[in-house]
Amino acid sequence: MTSQDLTLLSFKIGEDIFAVDALQVNHILEVPSTITAVPNTPVFMLGIINLHGNIVPVVDMRILMGNEKTINGADTSIIVINPNAEQESRLGLLVDMVKEVIETNQSELTETVTDGKKGLIDTFEGTLCINEEFIHVIDIKNIMEVIEK
Amino acid sequence: MIDKFKAKFVEESMDNVHDLEEALFLLEKDMNNKELIERIFRAMHSLKGGGAMFGFNHLSEFTHHLETIFDWVRGNKLAVSTDLISLTFSAIDHINHLLKTGDLTNDEEIADQKAFIQRVQAFLTLTDSPAQKAGMTSVEASGAEAAIATKTYLISFIPQPELLQNGTNPLYLMDDIHALGQAVSIAYTHKVPSLDLIDNTSNYCIWQILVNTAESVNEIKDVFIFVEDECELHVDQIAETNIIGKPEINVLIEKALQHNLLLTPDDFKSGDWNKVQTKEPEEKKKVVVKEHKISSIRVTSHKIDELVTLVSELVTIQAQLSLYAENHDDPVIGALTENIQKLSRQLRENAFDISLIPLQSELMRFQRLVRDLSKEQNKDIDFVIEGGDLELDKNIIENLTDPLLHILRNSIDHGIELPEERIAKGKSPKGTILFKAFHSGANVIVEISDDGKGMDTEYIRQKAISKGIIEADAVLNEKEILELLFVSGFSTRDTVSDVSGRGVGMDVVRRKIANIRGEVTIESQVGKGTLISIRLPLTLSIIDGLLVKVADNQYVIPISSIDKIYALDPAQIKQSFNNVVIIDKEQVPFIDLRKVFNEPQHQTDIVQMVMVKSEDKKSGVIVDNVVGEYQTVVKPLGRYLKKQEIISGASIMGDGTISMVIDTSRLLQSRKNIKVTG
């Protein structure tokens, strides 16, 4: 079991560290000067951006995770994921800070403990412990479901 | 590799099946048309041959039997009958199934096919007495008899280098020719390059074959049916008798091979074996012309989609360039931009033209539905098509088929009455369904009308009341009542069956049509019939729009739905308790986009009102101000914003900012209080 079968991109929301499957990540962008707000959408839906001529909706991961503090700083970034490589599934995730790429094993993941009270995301792929830091791996499918609801 | 060929075969076969179906429809109306019978036979023949070549053995076996039938028909041994046509129609369904699934593996299906083949064969035994049923003259038959005397033909088969790349083995073709009668083949190999230059996937050989056979020129050409497009083919009759093996002929062949000069029909003229020169040169010319001309090519729809996307992007970039040129006072850039603008407009028009396909391609399915359903329900229906050659964006056609099938099914099920009923009402026993497509401005209109019993508005009203859609004392005019058919929940899912009331799932039809930015309306008169009209845009991805501003955002309203623009004082809106303003002494209902989009109230001195119409509704739409007219590429918002119904897409402006495209019919539908103008 030496081969590394899982590549993750980790990022920070508040003081917590999360990660997504790096293979689903398309771009990492700075927050553009304007995000066009779409009327009558939930608070977490920030709006749409123009990514090389295509429209990509952006959601605020801080709100999805139940954080109240949503002030953009110098490190605030948008991670654009492209699940199933479908154009229409492209989605920008606004996070406080993008950290690093982690190579690891599926077997290293342990079950994520959630109380299901905070935020809208309640299922995770698992939790990874590196240097006494917990990294919660986000289930992209779950995010998609939550947003589409 | 072989899968690729298989896919190509299936695709081509679908065309063949399509052709077959079309010919069959025509044959049904004109049962003695030789040309059609020939066309059907050829389609069957191609399916059989191709099927065997690409491992569709069941298909090949099945079509073989059908081919036999039509061989008999064209040989006047069997007459065309309604039964035969019905059988062939169901056979086409089976062929479609076989093409989709490949060889059958399920025992039950194999048994079904066997039973089917027996039915086909029954036809052959049933009518053993030749030609008598249809009352055909036996002159043609005896003419065929006389042709049994063999003739000698010269076949020149000049394949293109690509011949082998389709998996064709020319030697098999030679074998097929030899099977027709006594034959000598001559292979010219002078074009074969030296070994180091040989490309082993190319063909370098040319063949000429002398064949003595009783078969016709067409029969000989049939052998080459699969390679028609990859070769030059001449079949010339050179003698009325068998001349193969005569010493003079052998000399000619020898000479041709030595000089690498192909034999021509003229070489054989001098011989005393030939007294009558019958073959007119005209036919030869025709063949040559046909094979040199490639008037159309087959491209995967994926490639076209990609082209259209690229062109759309180009249009966007070009808009950015125009904006830059406007802001920088440089005459050179200005001129260049103008040229690019012209070019990209032409390119865009071309690209969209390519993605248009004729409506005709889908009509066959409709004809089929009408035919099958009316037979099933013992109704006599004349399905008339007008404007079938009209072209529409392929994405629109794809999304249009299901709603249209639904509407047609409704017309047959509930519109057209049984012949007895019709006679009792003083109508002709034969009902008519008219399918009409035509251009109207930037739109295409598809109308389906029937002369059936029409819709009983009182019945619809009662039903709507019982479903709780309207109050029992609601006062509605006829148009408003018909509009109820489109309300979801009017016909609930559990009543969707062949015998349910008219108006089944019309809400679904409207939704599907709305997805392709179309609109549906109904007109109906009890006893006279029903007309359903669908208005569609020409293409999906580019629209002419009016750019407007609401709070911080820009929105695009499609020009096609705009009537007029007025300037208003915001106070007028605030005063109105029922969202109506008075313009030219008329009450005009309005929708304030700031309110719809939950933006703060207007602070400006003046607002503008855009009069928008959709279907029968008309309403003012209040915006902050109108920016201008723009031609824009509409991009989808993706799956996450699907619930946002009023906004159907977004478009990227020249400066890279985004404006959202408003779906006017949804916007107007979102406000129930808008009065329908009658």
Coordinates of N, CA and C in Angstrom, one line a residue, chain B residues 237-312:
Chain B
Q237 N -22.6 -2.6 -72.2 CA -22.9 -3.8 -72.9 C -22.0 -3.8 -74.2
I238 N -21.3 -4.9 -74.4 CA -20.4 -4.9 -75.6 C -20.9 -5.9 -76.7
A239 N -21.7 -6.8 -76.2 CA -22.2 -7.8 -77.2 C -23.5 -8.4 -76.8
E240 N -24.3 -8.8 -77.8 CA -25.6 -9.4 -77.5 C -25.4 -10.9 -77.2
T241 N -24.2 -11.4 -77.4 CA -24.0 -12.9 -77.2 C -22.8 -13.1 -76.3
N242 N -22.5 -14.3 -76.1 CA -21.3 -14.6 -75.3 C -20.1 -14.6 -76.1
I243 N -19.2 -13.6 -75.9 CA -18.0 -13.5 -76.7 C -16.8 -13.9 -75.9
I244 N -17.0 -14.3 -74.7 CA -15.8 -14.6 -73.8 C -15.1 -15.8 -74.3
G245 N -13.8 -15.8 -74.4 CA -13.0 -16.9 -74.8 C -12.7 -16.9 -76.3
K246 N -13.3 -16.1 -77.1 CA -13.0 -16.0 -78.5 C -11.6 -15.5 -78.6
P247 N -10.8 -16.0 -79.6 CA -9.4 -15.6 -79.7 C -9.3 -14.1 -79.9
E248 N -10.2 -13.5 -80.7 CA -10.0 -12.0 -80.9 C -10.1 -11.3 -79.5
I249 N -10.9 -11.8 -78.7 CA -11.0 -11.1 -77.4 C -9.7 -11.3 -76.6
N250 N -9.2 -12.5 -76.6 CA -8.0 -12.8 -75.9 C -6.9 -11.9 -76.3
V251 N -6.9 -11.6 -77.7 CA -5.8 -10.7 -78.2 C -6.0 -9.3 -77.7
L252 N -7.2 -8.9 -77.6 CA -7.5 -7.5 -77.1 C -7.1 -7.4 -75.7
I253 N -7.4 -8.4 -74.9 CA -7.0 -8.4 -73.5 C -5.5 -8.3 -73.3
E254 N -4.8 -9.2 -74.1 CA -3.4 -9.2 -74.1 C -2.8 -7.8 -74.4
K255 N -3.3 -7.2 -75.4 CA -2.8 -5.9 -75.9 C -3.0 -4.9 -74.8
A256 N -4.2 -4.9 -74.2 CA -4.5 -3.9 -73.1 C -3.5 -4.0 -72.0
L257 N -3.3 -5.3 -71.6 CA -2.4 -5.5 -70.5 C -1.0 -5.0 -70.8
Q258 N -0.5 -5.3 -72.0 CA 0.9 -4.9 -72.4 C 1.0 -3.4 -72.3
H259 N 0.0 -2.7 -72.9 CA 0.1 -1.2 -73.0 C -0.5 -0.5 -71.8
N260 N -1.0 -1.3 -70.8 CA -1.7 -0.7 -69.7 C -2.7 0.3 -70.1
L261 N -3.4 0.0 -71.2 CA -4.5 0.9 -71.6 C -5.8 0.1 -71.4
L262 N -6.7 0.8 -70.7 CA -8.0 0.2 -70.4 C -8.8 0.0 -71.7
L263 N -9.5 -1.2 -71.7 CA -10.3 -1.5 -72.8 C -11.5 -0.5 -72.8
T264 N -11.9 -0.1 -74.0 CA -13.1 0.7 -74.1 C -14.2 -0.1 -74.9
P265 N -15.4 0.3 -74.7 CA -16.5 -0.4 -75.5 C -16.2 -0.4 -77.0
D266 N -15.6 0.7 -77.4 CA -15.3 0.9 -78.8 C -14.4 -0.2 -79.4
D267 N -13.5 -0.7 -78.5 CA -12.5 -1.8 -78.9 C -13.3 -3.0 -79.4
F268 N -14.5 -3.2 -78.9 CA -15.2 -4.4 -79.3 C -16.2 -4.2 -80.4
K269 N -16.3 -2.9 -80.9 CA -17.2 -2.6 -81.9 C -16.9 -3.3 -83.2
S270 N -15.6 -3.3 -83.5 CA -15.1 -3.8 -84.8 C -15.5 -5.3 -85.0
G271 N -15.6 -6.0 -83.9 CA -15.8 -7.4 -84.0 C -17.1 -7.8 -84.8
D272 N -17.1 -8.8 -85.6 CA -18.2 -9.2 -86.3 C -19.3 -9.9 -85.5
W273 N -18.9 -10.2 -84.2 CA -19.9 -10.8 -83.4 C -21.0 -9.9 -83.0
N274 N -20.8 -8.6 -83.3 CA -21.7 -7.7 -82.7 C -22.4 -6.9 -83.9
K275 N -23.6 -7.2 -84.1 CA -24.3 -6.5 -85.2 C -25.1 -5.3 -84.6
V276 N -25.7 -5.5 -83.5 CA -26.5 -4.4 -83.0 C -25.8 -3.8 -81.8
Q277 N -25.7 -2.5 -81.9 CA -25.1 -1.7 -80.8 C -26.2 -1.0 -80.1
T278 N -26.6 -1.6 -78.9 CA -27.8 -1.1 -78.3 C -27.6 0.0 -77.2
K279 N -26.5 -0.2 -76.5 CA -26.4 0.7 -75.3 C -26.2 2.1 -75.7
E280 N -27.0 2.9 -75.3 CA -26.9 4.4 -75.6 C -25.8 4.9 -74.7
P281 N -25.0 5.8 -75.2 CA -23.9 6.3 -74.4 C -24.3 7.3 -73.3
E282 N -25.6 7.7 -73.4 CA -26.1 8.6 -72.4 C -25.9 8.1 -71.0
E283 N -26.3 6.9 -70.9 CA -26.3 6.3 -69.5 C -24.9 6.3 -68.9
K284 N -24.0 6.0 -69.8 CA -22.6 6.0 -69.3 C -22.2 7.4 -68.7
K285 N -22.6 8.4 -69.5 CA -22.2 9.7 -69.0 C -22.8 10.0 -67.7
K286 N -24.1 9.6 -67.5 CA -24.8 9.9 -66.3 C -24.0 9.3 -65.1
V287 N -23.5 8.1 -65.3 CA -22.8 7.4 -64.2 C -21.6 8.1 -63.8
V288 N -20.8 8.6 -64.8 CA -19.6 9.3 -64.6 C -19.8 10.5 -63.8
V289 N -20.8 11.3 -64.2 CA -21.1 12.6 -63.5 C -21.4 12.3 -62.1
K290 N -22.3 11.3 -61.9 CA -22.7 11.0 -60.5 C -21.6 10.7 -59.6
E291 N -20.6 10.0 -60.1 CA -19.6 9.6 -59.2 C -18.5 10.6 -58.9
H292 N -18.5 11.6 -59.7 CA -17.4 12.6 -59.4 C -17.9 13.7 -58.5
K293 N -19.1 13.7 -58.3 CA -19.7 14.9 -57.5 C -20.0 14.4 -56.1
I294 N -19.4 15.1 -55.2 CA -19.8 14.9 -53.8 C -20.5 16.1 -53.3
S295 N -21.8 16.0 -53.2 CA -22.6 17.3 -53.0 C -22.8 17.5 -51.5
S296 N -22.6 16.5 -50.7 CA -22.7 16.7 -49.3 C -21.8 15.7 -48.5
I297 N -21.4 16.2 -47.3 CA -20.5 15.3 -46.5 C -21.2 15.1 -45.2
R298 N -20.9 14.0 -44.5 CA -21.4 13.7 -43.3 C -20.5 14.1 -42.1
V299 N -21.0 14.9 -41.3 CA -20.1 15.4 -40.2 C -20.9 15.1 -38.9
T300 N -20.1 14.7 -37.8 CA -20.8 14.4 -36.6 C -21.4 15.7 -36.0
S301 N -22.5 15.6 -35.3 CA -23.1 16.8 -34.8 C -22.3 17.4 -33.7
H302 N -21.4 16.6 -33.1 CA -20.5 17.1 -32.1 C -19.6 18.2 -32.7
K303 N -19.1 17.9 -33.9 CA -18.2 18.9 -34.6 C -18.9 20.2 -34.8
I304 N -20.2 20.1 -35.2 CA -20.9 21.3 -35.6 C -21.2 22.1 -34.3
D305 N -21.5 21.4 -33.2 CA -21.7 22.1 -31.9 C -20.5 22.8 -31.6
E306 N -19.3 22.2 -31.8 CA -18.1 22.8 -31.4 C -17.8 24.1 -32.3
L307 N -18.1 23.9 -33.6 CA -18.0 25.1 -34.5 C -18.9 26.2 -34.0
V308 N -20.1 25.9 -33.7 CA -21.0 27.0 -33.3 C -20.5 27.6 -32.0
T309 N -20.0 26.8 -31.1 CA -19.5 27.4 -29.8 C -18.3 28.3 -30.1
L310 N -17.4 27.9 -31.0 CA -16.2 28.7 -31.3 C -16.7 30.0 -32.0
V311 N -17.6 29.9 -32.9 CA -18.1 31.1 -33.6 C -18.7 32.1 -32.5
S312 N -19.5 31.5 -31.6 CA -20.1 32.3 -30.6 C -19.0 33.0 -29.8

